[in-house]
JSON list of C-alpha atoms in Angstrom, two decimals:
[
{"chain": "A", "resi": 94, "resn": "MET", "atom": "CA", "xyz": [17.40, -40.23, -23.31]},
{"chain": "A", "resi": 95, "resn": "VAL", "atom": "CA", "xyz": [18.75, -37.64, -20.93]},
{"chain": "A", "resi": 96, "resn": "THR", "atom": "CA", "xyz": [17.55, -34.68, -22.97]},
{"chain": "A", "resi": 97, "resn": "HIS", "atom": "CA", "xyz": [14.97, -33.70, -20.27]},
{"chain": "A", "resi": 98, "resn": "ALA", "atom": "CA", "xyz": [17.88, -32.92, -17.84]},
{"chain": "A", "resi": 99, "resn": "ALA", "atom": "CA", "xyz": [19.58, -30.54, -20.42]},
{"chain": "A", "resi": 100, "resn": "MET", "atom": "CA", "xyz": [16.37, -28.69, -21.39]},
{"chain": "A", "resi": 101, "resn": "PRO", "atom": "CA", "xyz": [16.48, -25.06, -20.23]},
{"chain": "A", "resi": 102, "resn": "GLY", "atom": "CA", "xyz": [13.95, -24.08, -17.66]},
{"chain": "A", "resi": 103, "resn": "ARG", "atom": "CA", "xyz": [11.84, -20.96, -17.46]},
{"chain": "A", "resi": 104, "resn": "LYS", "atom": "CA", "xyz": [13.33, -17.82, -16.12]},
{"chain": "A", "resi": 105, "resn": "GLY", "atom": "CA", "xyz": [10.42, -17.24, -13.78]},
{"chain": "A", "resi": 106, "resn": "ALA", "atom": "CA", "xyz": [10.83, -20.58, -12.04]},
{"chain": "A", "resi": 107, "resn": "ARG", "atom": "CA", "xyz": [14.46, -19.83, -11.17]},
{"chain": "A", "resi": 108, "resn": "ALA", "atom": "CA", "xyz": [13.74, -16.31, -10.05]},
{"chain": "A", "resi": 109, "resn": "HIS", "atom": "CA", "xyz": [11.11, -17.42, -7.50]},
{"chain": "A", "resi": 110, "resn": "ALA", "atom": "CA", "xyz": [13.49, -19.95, -6.04]},
{"chain": "A", "resi": 111, "resn": "ARG", "atom": "CA", "xyz": [15.86, -17.36, -4.65]},
{"chain": "A", "resi": 112, "resn": "PRO", "atom": "CA", "xyz": [14.77, -15.40, -1.55]},
{"chain": "A", "resi": 113, "resn": "ARG", "atom": "CA", "xyz": [14.41, -11.65, -2.15]},
{"chain": "A", "resi": 114, "resn": "SER", "atom": "CA", "xyz": [16.49, -9.32, -0.08]},
{"chain": "A", "resi": 115, "resn": "LEU", "atom": "CA", "xyz": [15.32, -6.00, 1.17]},
{"chain": "A", "resi": 116, "resn": "THR", "atom": "CA", "xyz": [16.20, -3.09, -0.95]},
{"chain": "A", "resi": 117, "resn": "PRO", "atom": "CA", "xyz": [16.55, 0.47, 0.42]},
{"chain": "A", "resi": 118, "resn": "TYR", "atom": "CA", "xyz": [13.32, 1.43, -1.38]},
{"chain": "A", "resi": 119, "resn": "ALA", "atom": "CA", "xyz": [11.36, -1.35, 0.24]},
{"chain": "A", "resi": 120, "resn": "VAL", "atom": "CA", "xyz": [11.95, 0.24, 3.62]},
{"chain": "A", "resi": 121, "resn": "ALA", "atom": "CA", "xyz": [12.29, 3.98, 2.66]},
{"chain": "A", "resi": 122, "resn": "VAL", "atom": "CA", "xyz": [9.02, 4.22, 0.83]},
{"chain": "A", "resi": 123, "resn": "PRO", "atom": "CA", "xyz": [6.76, 2.91, 3.57]},
{"chain": "A", "resi": 124, "resn": "LEU", "atom": "CA", "xyz": [8.72, 4.78, 6.17]},
{"chain": "A", "resi": 125, "resn": "ALA", "atom": "CA", "xyz": [8.31, 8.10, 4.20]},
{"chain": "A", "resi": 126, "resn": "LEU", "atom": "CA", "xyz": [4.62, 7.39, 3.76]},
{"chain": "A", "resi": 127, "resn": "GLY", "atom": "CA", "xyz": [4.19, 6.65, 7.43]},
{"chain": "A", "resi": 128, "resn": "ILE", "atom": "CA", "xyz": [5.99, 9.83, 8.53]},
{"chain": "A", "resi": 129, "resn": "ILE", "atom": "CA", "xyz": [3.94, 12.01, 6.10]},
{"chain": "A", "resi": 130, "resn": "TYR", "atom": "CA", "xyz": [0.60, 10.25, 7.17]},
{"chain": "A", "resi": 131, "resn": "GLY", "atom": "CA", "xyz": [1.53, 10.65, 11.01]},
{"chain": "A", "resi": 132, "resn": "PHE", "atom": "CA", "xyz": [2.33, 14.34, 10.63]},
{"chain": "A", "resi": 133, "resn": "TYR", "atom": "CA", "xyz": [-0.83, 14.90, 8.64]},
{"chain": "A", "resi": 134, "resn": "ALA", "atom": "CA", "xyz": [-2.98, 13.05, 11.09]},
{"chain": "A", "resi": 135, "resn": "ALA", "atom": "CA", "xyz": [-1.53, 15.09, 13.99]},
{"chain": "A", "resi": 136, "resn": "PHE", "atom": "CA", "xyz": [-1.96, 18.31, 11.97]},
{"chain": "A", "resi": 137, "resn": "ILE", "atom": "CA", "xyz": [-5.59, 17.54, 11.31]},
{"chain": "A", "resi": 138, "resn": "ARG", "atom": "CA", "xyz": [-6.21, 16.73, 15.01]},
{"chain": "A", "resi": 139, "resn": "ARG", "atom": "CA", "xyz": [-4.42, 19.96, 16.13]},
{"chain": "A", "resi": 140, "resn": "ASP", "atom": "CA", "xyz": [-7.05, 22.17, 14.51]},
{"chain": "A", "resi": 141, "resn": "GLY", "atom": "CA", "xyz": [-5.10, 25.40, 14.92]},
{"chain": "A", "resi": 142, "resn": "GLY", "atom": "CA", "xyz": [-4.54, 25.06, 18.62]},
{"chain": "A", "resi": 143, "resn": "PRO", "atom": "CA", "xyz": [-1.36, 24.19, 20.50]},
{"chain": "A", "resi": 144, "resn": "SER", "atom": "CA", "xyz": [0.23, 20.83, 20.08]},
{"chain": "A", "resi": 145, "resn": "THR", "atom": "CA", "xyz": [-0.44, 18.21, 22.88]},
{"chain": "A", "resi": 146, "resn": "GLY", "atom": "CA", "xyz": [0.87, 14.94, 23.86]},
{"chain": "A", "resi": 147, "resn": "GLY", "atom": "CA", "xyz": [-2.13, 13.12, 22.52]},
{"chain": "A", "resi": 148, "resn": "GLN", "atom": "CA", "xyz": [-1.80, 14.57, 19.10]},
{"chain": "A", "resi": 149, "resn": "VAL", "atom": "CA", "xyz": [1.84, 13.39, 19.00]},
{"chain": "A", "resi": 150, "resn": "VAL", "atom": "CA", "xyz": [0.88, 9.89, 20.17]},
{"chain": "A", "resi": 151, "resn": "LEU", "atom": "CA", "xyz": [-1.89, 9.81, 17.53]},
{"chain": "A", "resi": 152, "resn": "GLY", "atom": "CA", "xyz": [0.60, 10.88, 14.80]},
{"chain": "A", "resi": 153, "resn": "LEU", "atom": "CA", "xyz": [3.20, 8.36, 15.90]},
{"chain": "A", "resi": 154, "resn": "VAL", "atom": "CA", "xyz": [0.70, 5.40, 16.17]},
{"chain": "A", "resi": 155, "resn": "SER", "atom": "CA", "xyz": [-1.13, 6.12, 12.93]},
{"chain": "A", "resi": 156, "resn": "GLY", "atom": "CA", "xyz": [1.91, 6.73, 11.06]},
{"chain": "A", "resi": 157, "resn": "ALA", "atom": "CA", "xyz": [3.57, 3.51, 12.38]},
{"chain": "A", "resi": 158, "resn": "ALA", "atom": "CA", "xyz": [0.43, 1.62, 11.35]},
{"chain": "A", "resi": 159, "resn": "VAL", "atom": "CA", "xyz": [0.45, 2.90, 7.96]},
{"chain": "A", "resi": 160, "resn": "ALA", "atom": "CA", "xyz": [4.08, 2.31, 7.46]},
{"chain": "A", "resi": 161, "resn": "ALA", "atom": "CA", "xyz": [3.77, -1.32, 8.72]},
{"chain": "A", "resi": 162, "resn": "LEU", "atom": "CA", "xyz": [0.86, -1.99, 6.48]},
{"chain": "A", "resi": 163, "resn": "CYS", "atom": "CA", "xyz": [2.64, -0.55, 3.44]},
{"chain": "A", "resi": 164, "resn": "PHE", "atom": "CA", "xyz": [5.68, -2.54, 4.20]},
{"chain": "A", "resi": 165, "resn": "ALA", "atom": "CA", "xyz": [3.72, -5.75, 4.64]},
{"chain": "A", "resi": 166, "resn": "LEU", "atom": "CA", "xyz": [1.87, -5.13, 1.39]},
{"chain": "A", "resi": 167, "resn": "GLY", "atom": "CA", "xyz": [5.08, -4.47, -0.38]},
{"chain": "A", "resi": 168, "resn": "ARG", "atom": "CA", "xyz": [6.53, -7.75, 0.81]},
{"chain": "A", "resi": 169, "resn": "ILE", "atom": "CA", "xyz": [3.51, -9.86, -0.31]},
{"chain": "A", "resi": 170, "resn": "GLN", "atom": "CA", "xyz": [2.36, -8.09, -3.34]},
{"chain": "A", "resi": 171, "resn": "ARG", "atom": "CA", "xyz": [4.28, -10.17, -5.87]},
{"chain": "A", "resi": 172, "resn": "SER", "atom": "CA", "xyz": [2.62, -13.38, -4.68]},
{"chain": "A", "resi": 173, "resn": "LEU", "atom": "CA", "xyz": [-0.90, -11.99, -5.24]},
{"chain": "A", "resi": 174, "resn": "PRO", "atom": "CA", "xyz": [-2.73, -12.00, -8.54]},
{"chain": "A", "resi": 175, "resn": "HIS", "atom": "CA", "xyz": [-3.27, -8.60, -10.12]},
{"chain": "A", "resi": 176, "resn": "GLY", "atom": "CA", "xyz": [-6.88, -8.47, -9.07]},
{"chain": "A", "resi": 177, "resn": "MET", "atom": "CA", "xyz": [-6.21, -9.15, -5.43]},
{"chain": "A", "resi": 178, "resn": "ARG", "atom": "CA", "xyz": [-3.13, -6.82, -5.38]},
{"chain": "A", "resi": 179, "resn": "ALA", "atom": "CA", "xyz": [-5.45, -4.03, -6.77]},
{"chain": "A", "resi": 180, "resn": "VAL", "atom": "CA", "xyz": [-8.06, -4.87, -3.97]},
{"chain": "A", "resi": 181, "resn": "ALA", "atom": "CA", "xyz": [-5.33, -4.71, -1.42]},
{"chain": "A", "resi": 182, "resn": "TYR", "atom": "CA", "xyz": [-4.09, -1.27, -2.53]},
{"chain": "A", "resi": 183, "resn": "GLY", "atom": "CA", "xyz": [-7.67, 0.03, -2.70]},
{"chain": "A", "resi": 184, "resn": "ALA", "atom": "CA", "xyz": [-8.52, -1.24, 0.73]},
{"chain": "A", "resi": 185, "resn": "LEU", "atom": "CA", "xyz": [-5.41, 0.19, 2.26]},
{"chain": "A", "resi": 186, "resn": "THR", "atom": "CA", "xyz": [-6.10, 3.61, 0.79]},
{"chain": "A", "resi": 187, "resn": "ALA", "atom": "CA", "xyz": [-9.74, 3.46, 1.60]},
{"chain": "A", "resi": 188, "resn": "CYS", "atom": "CA", "xyz": [-9.08, 2.83, 5.33]},
{"chain": "A", "resi": 189, "resn": "ALA", "atom": "CA", "xyz": [-6.27, 5.48, 5.46]},
{"chain": "A", "resi": 190, "resn": "ILE", "atom": "CA", "xyz": [-8.34, 8.18, 3.86]},
{"chain": "A", "resi": 191, "resn": "GLY", "atom": "CA", "xyz": [-11.45, 7.30, 5.87]},
{"chain": "A", "resi": 192, "resn": "PHE", "atom": "CA", "xyz": [-9.39, 7.55, 9.05]},
{"chain": "A", "resi": 193, "resn": "LEU", "atom": "CA", "xyz": [-7.98, 10.93, 8.12]},
{"chain": "A", "resi": 194, "resn": "VAL", "atom": "CA", "xyz": [-11.50, 12.27, 7.25]},
{"chain": "A", "resi": 195, "resn": "SER", "atom": "CA", "xyz": [-12.87, 10.96, 10.53]},
{"chain": "A", "resi": 196, "resn": "LEU", "atom": "CA", "xyz": [-10.31, 13.04, 12.39]},
{"chain": "A", "resi": 197, "resn": "THR", "atom": "CA", "xyz": [-11.95, 16.18, 11.10]},
{"chain": "A", "resi": 198, "resn": "ASP", "atom": "CA", "xyz": [-15.03, 15.52, 13.37]},
{"chain": "A", "resi": 199, "resn": "THR", "atom": "CA", "xyz": [-17.43, 14.93, 10.52]},
{"chain": "A", "resi": 200, "resn": "SER", "atom": "CA", "xyz": [-20.02, 12.32, 10.30]},
{"chain": "A", "resi": 201, "resn": "VAL", "atom": "CA", "xyz": [-19.21, 8.62, 9.95]},
{"chain": "A", "resi": 202, "resn": "LEU", "atom": "CA", "xyz": [-21.11, 8.52, 6.82]},
{"chain": "A", "resi": 203, "resn": "ARG", "atom": "CA", "xyz": [-18.98, 11.21, 5.12]},
{"chain": "A", "resi": 204, "resn": "SER", "atom": "CA", "xyz": [-15.76, 9.61, 6.12]},
{"chain": "A", "resi": 205, "resn": "THR", "atom": "CA", "xyz": [-16.98, 6.16, 4.97]},
{"chain": "A", "resi": 206, "resn": "VAL", "atom": "CA", "xyz": [-18.23, 7.45, 1.62]},
{"chain": "A", "resi": 207, "resn": "LEU", "atom": "CA", "xyz": [-15.07, 9.54, 0.94]},
{"chain": "A", "resi": 208, "resn": "GLY", "atom": "CA", "xyz": [-12.80, 6.59, 1.89]},
{"chain": "A", "resi": 209, "resn": "LEU", "atom": "CA", "xyz": [-14.80, 4.22, -0.34]},
{"chain": "A", "resi": 210, "resn": "VAL", "atom": "CA", "xyz": [-14.80, 6.64, -3.27]},
{"chain": "A", "resi": 211, "resn": "VAL", "atom": "CA", "xyz": [-11.03, 7.19, -3.09]},
{"chain": "A", "resi": 212, "resn": "GLY", "atom": "CA", "xyz": [-10.50, 3.39, -2.47]},
{"chain": "A", "resi": 213, "resn": "VAL", "atom": "CA", "xyz": [-12.51, 2.51, -5.60]},
{"chain": "A", "resi": 214, "resn": "GLY", "atom": "CA", "xyz": [-10.49, 4.97, -7.60]},
{"chain": "A", "resi": 215, "resn": "VAL", "atom": "CA", "xyz": [-7.24, 3.57, -6.40]},
{"chain": "A", "resi": 216, "resn": "PHE", "atom": "CA", "xyz": [-8.61, -0.05, -7.05]},
{"chain": "A", "resi": 217, "resn": "LEU", "atom": "CA", "xyz": [-9.48, 0.83, -10.66]},
{"chain": "A", "resi": 218, "resn": "THR", "atom": "CA", "xyz": [-6.27, 2.71, -11.37]},
{"chain": "A", "resi": 219, "resn": "ALA", "atom": "CA", "xyz": [-4.10, -0.22, -9.76]},
{"chain": "A", "resi": 220, "resn": "PHE", "atom": "CA", "xyz": [-6.11, -2.90, -11.57]},
{"chain": "A", "resi": 221, "resn": "TYR", "atom": "CA", "xyz": [-5.64, -1.19, -14.88]},
{"chain": "A", "resi": 222, "resn": "PHE", "atom": "CA", "xyz": [-1.89, -0.64, -14.12]},
{"chain": "A", "resi": 223, "resn": "PHE", "atom": "CA", "xyz": [-1.35, -4.22, -13.07]},
{"chain": "A", "resi": 224, "resn": "TYR", "atom": "CA", "xyz": [-3.54, -5.75, -15.79]},
{"chain": "A", "resi": 225, "resn": "SER", "atom": "CA", "xyz": [-1.88, -3.87, -18.54]},
{"chain": "A", "resi": 226, "resn": "ARG", "atom": "CA", "xyz": [1.58, -4.82, -17.55]},
{"chain": "A", "resi": 227, "resn": "GLU", "atom": "CA", "xyz": [0.79, -8.54, -16.96]},
{"chain": "A", "resi": 228, "resn": "ARG", "atom": "CA", "xyz": [2.84, -9.76, -19.91]}
]
């Protein structure tokens, strides 16, 4: 009569009950991506001239934004299904690449198209990666 209490549960149910703690990689990877992105954004805006305060501010703000978005995506990615997770990675990459291309003083159409092309490529790659490792 009490066999239901002694039945072993699924491993997945027990793993989701515990709160996840931050690992060093969960902070280091978004921070490194933000630093690299910020330096590259400031480098593109510099265009061979001397460094100015505006370029430094642009690099700091854009790097902090990318680091914050990468950190947030890393924290919520396990709760998303593999399709939405791939969309999130594709959208983040498309926006980041589109912004970097827009810093080169090209047309809005070129930065939009290049961002979308790279974003779709990342979406397809991430979807394949997540879908093939679903089980």
